[in-house]
Amino acid sequence: MKINLPQDWHKALSGEFSEPYFKKLEEFVDNERQTAVVYPPEDDVFNAFRQSPLKRTKVVLLGQDPYHGPGQAHGLCFSVRPGVKPPPSLVNIFKELKSDLNCRIPNHGCLEAWAKQGILLLNAVLTVRAGQANSHKDKGWERFTDAVIRVINEGTRPAVFVLWGNYAQKKGKWVDASRHRVLKGAHPSPLSAAKFFGSKPFSAINAALADLGQSPIEWQLPDI
């Protein structure tokens, strides 16, 4: 497995790479790639970290599992490559964004423009077998992404943690809510979208950033 992290993330997380659990995880993912189709492609597994270096990360949006359909996952939670049809959760995110901030729905589902503003679009699990949701659950990724959250929690810059759904909210135990801002809500999946709609999370994130003395996110995604 290629650990192609930018320098600041690599330095902050280097202790994890020598841990026995991470060696087992690498072995598991490498074996999976030899016997099955695994998403995202190897070069994109750590894409979220490359798009949002540690020194710029001010918002953490936590997803669960990469998309498991062909060509969808590219290492950013909820995001798909340009030209790929936005999945239902992302469609619901765009609907709520229009309702909350009157942002026009873009002609694609790529969220890189958000990541480049300092939003770490982090899945709890960073790989998946094609067509099998949660197939790489409990193999070590959760421990690694716990470490990511602890690094941000212990950093000098306060951040906004956005935890949609019960799975993400469990990760909140690593966050010192007296220093950071923690925004919890329903998941945008069709199963819980009724509670997600009307929650106005995007204006809440910008309000929390203002509270921390940081610049807001420009949520409007440009068309491609």
XYZ file of C-alpha atoms in Angstrom:
224
model
C 0.000 0.000 0.000
C 1.368 3.403 -0.973
C 1.461 5.830 1.960
C 1.538 8.967 -0.184
C 0.790 11.590 2.476
C 1.977 15.201 2.400
C 4.919 15.918 4.687
C 3.034 17.483 7.598
C 0.485 14.671 7.820
C 3.195 12.041 7.390
C 5.219 13.482 10.258
C 2.175 13.740 12.542
C 1.041 10.155 11.816
C 4.417 8.438 11.403
C 4.049 6.590 14.699
C 1.056 4.689 13.317
C 2.893 3.212 10.330
C 5.198 1.073 12.473
C 2.384 -0.252 14.684
C 1.521 -3.963 14.279
C -2.126 -3.143 13.462
C -1.064 -0.958 10.526
C 1.265 -3.633 9.146
C -1.671 -6.091 9.259
C -3.914 -3.521 7.570
C -1.388 -2.984 4.760
C -1.116 -6.730 4.248
C -4.905 -7.102 4.160
C -5.431 -4.305 1.612
C -2.564 -5.527 -0.596
C -4.012 -9.058 -0.587
C -7.473 -7.713 -1.399
C -6.112 -5.811 -4.390
C -4.570 -9.038 -5.717
C -7.831 -10.996 -5.487
C -10.618 -8.413 -5.926
C -11.364 -4.890 -7.169
C -10.760 -2.378 -4.373
C -11.842 1.273 -4.283
C -10.531 3.881 -4.365
C -7.489 3.262 -6.617
C -4.266 2.932 -4.626
C -3.028 6.428 -5.526
C -6.238 7.978 -4.130
C -6.492 6.222 -0.751
C -4.921 9.205 1.064
C -6.317 11.864 -1.278
C -8.166 13.703 1.522
C -4.848 14.448 3.232
C -3.221 15.691 0.047
C -6.126 18.012 -0.739
C -6.231 19.396 2.824
C -2.761 19.566 4.426
C -2.706 19.502 8.224
C -1.621 23.130 8.519
C -4.713 24.229 6.555
C -7.298 21.845 8.022
C -9.998 23.744 9.891
C -13.082 21.567 9.279
C -13.325 17.777 9.548
C -16.296 16.196 7.748
C -16.449 12.533 8.629
C -17.912 9.877 6.368
C -18.067 6.146 6.955
C -17.038 4.023 3.996
C -15.881 4.824 0.437
C -18.433 4.484 -2.358
C -18.231 0.940 -3.733
C -19.475 1.501 -7.308
C -17.214 1.728 -10.385
C -15.307 5.002 -10.703
C -17.006 6.688 -7.735
C -14.550 6.774 -4.822
C -11.490 8.990 -5.094
C -10.481 9.363 -1.460
C -12.767 12.223 -0.364
C -15.854 11.341 1.661
C -19.178 11.964 -0.135
C -17.321 13.135 -3.275
C -17.209 11.510 -6.723
C -15.030 12.224 -9.713
C -16.255 14.709 -12.333
C -18.477 12.924 -14.831
C -19.750 10.387 -12.267
C -23.401 10.652 -11.248
C -23.723 11.952 -7.663
C -24.950 9.177 -5.325
C -28.097 9.716 -3.193
C -26.290 11.022 -0.063
C -24.471 13.635 -2.137
C -27.690 14.623 -3.932
C -29.219 15.232 -0.484
C -26.194 17.282 0.612
C -26.646 19.505 -2.446
C -30.400 19.864 -1.774
C -29.736 20.979 1.811
C -26.971 23.317 0.659
C -29.440 25.005 -1.700
C -32.025 25.266 1.067
C -29.516 26.518 3.661
C -27.390 28.983 1.653
C -29.170 29.118 -1.722
C -26.138 27.556 -3.425
C -26.767 26.453 -6.982
C -26.484 22.692 -7.477
C -23.322 22.097 -9.572
C -23.109 19.989 -12.717
C -20.842 17.430 -10.994
C -20.237 15.788 -7.604
C -16.551 16.540 -7.015
C -15.918 18.235 -3.650
C -12.236 19.065 -4.158
C -12.988 22.805 -4.026
C -14.155 22.311 -0.426
C -11.093 20.245 0.493
C -8.749 22.912 -0.876
C -10.288 25.403 1.584
C -9.257 23.269 4.562
C -12.084 20.727 4.879
C -10.682 17.271 5.580
C -13.182 14.994 3.809
C -12.310 11.913 5.842
C -13.923 8.491 5.722
C -13.561 6.359 8.865
C -12.538 3.452 6.602
C -10.377 4.324 3.589
C -10.863 1.300 1.296
C -13.686 -1.033 0.234
C -14.169 -4.073 -1.972
C -16.183 -3.334 -5.132
C -19.899 -3.791 -4.600
C -19.561 -4.710 -0.913
C -20.253 -1.890 1.538
C -18.311 -2.104 4.820
C -16.192 -4.988 3.503
C -13.017 -3.385 4.927
C -14.581 -2.508 8.265
C -12.729 -3.569 11.444
C -9.451 -4.238 9.630
C -7.530 -1.345 11.203
C -8.648 1.744 9.332
C -10.836 2.897 12.237
C -7.809 2.939 14.541
C -5.825 4.930 11.986
C -8.574 7.524 11.491
C -8.987 7.780 15.281
C -5.306 8.787 15.308
C -6.011 11.400 12.602
C -8.754 12.925 14.742
C -6.489 12.936 17.809
C -3.748 14.737 15.836
C -6.189 17.508 14.873
C -7.642 17.579 18.391
C -4.194 18.044 19.921
C -3.068 20.637 17.371
C -2.750 24.333 18.084
C -5.491 25.328 15.637
C -9.096 24.840 16.795
C -11.272 23.063 14.222
C -14.925 22.337 13.487
C -15.818 18.631 13.572
C -18.932 17.715 11.585
C -20.373 14.365 12.661
C -23.373 13.192 10.653
C -25.008 9.997 11.871
C -24.309 7.650 14.786
C -21.228 6.082 13.243
C -19.430 9.429 12.892
C -20.645 10.639 16.265
C -18.810 7.794 18.020
C -15.568 9.385 16.811
C -16.483 12.501 18.769
C -15.032 10.908 21.907
C -11.557 11.940 20.699
C -12.470 15.637 20.431
C -12.086 18.191 23.220
C -15.312 20.136 22.712
C -14.097 22.935 24.989
C -11.394 23.847 22.431
C -13.014 22.772 19.185
C -16.561 22.982 17.842
C -18.509 19.731 17.374
C -21.590 19.818 15.132
C -23.743 16.688 15.212
C -26.653 15.881 12.919
C -28.479 13.246 10.922
C -26.711 11.507 8.062
C -27.667 12.675 4.529
C -28.375 9.091 3.417
C -31.923 8.510 2.114
C -32.536 6.445 5.279
C -32.196 9.503 7.537
C -32.532 12.420 5.110
C -35.847 13.554 6.602
C -33.929 14.621 9.725
C -30.972 15.949 7.700
C -33.142 18.280 5.633
C -33.640 21.593 7.415
C -30.636 21.125 9.733
C -28.728 23.981 8.017
C -25.285 22.466 8.673
C -23.362 24.643 6.219
C -24.335 27.963 7.760
C -23.675 26.364 11.185
C -20.129 25.416 10.106
C -19.428 28.981 8.965
C -20.853 30.367 12.216
C -18.606 28.002 14.194
C -15.572 29.073 12.137
C -16.399 32.739 12.806
C -16.648 31.883 16.505
C -13.111 30.466 16.292
C -11.855 33.560 14.466
C -11.413 31.738 11.159
C -12.532 32.573 7.643
C -15.754 30.997 6.314
C -16.008 28.282 3.673
C -17.182 29.287 0.213
C -19.701 26.470 -0.251
C -20.705 27.261 -3.820
C -19.017 24.670 -6.015
C -18.080 25.977 -9.461
C -19.334 24.059 -12.464
C -16.763 22.026 -14.373
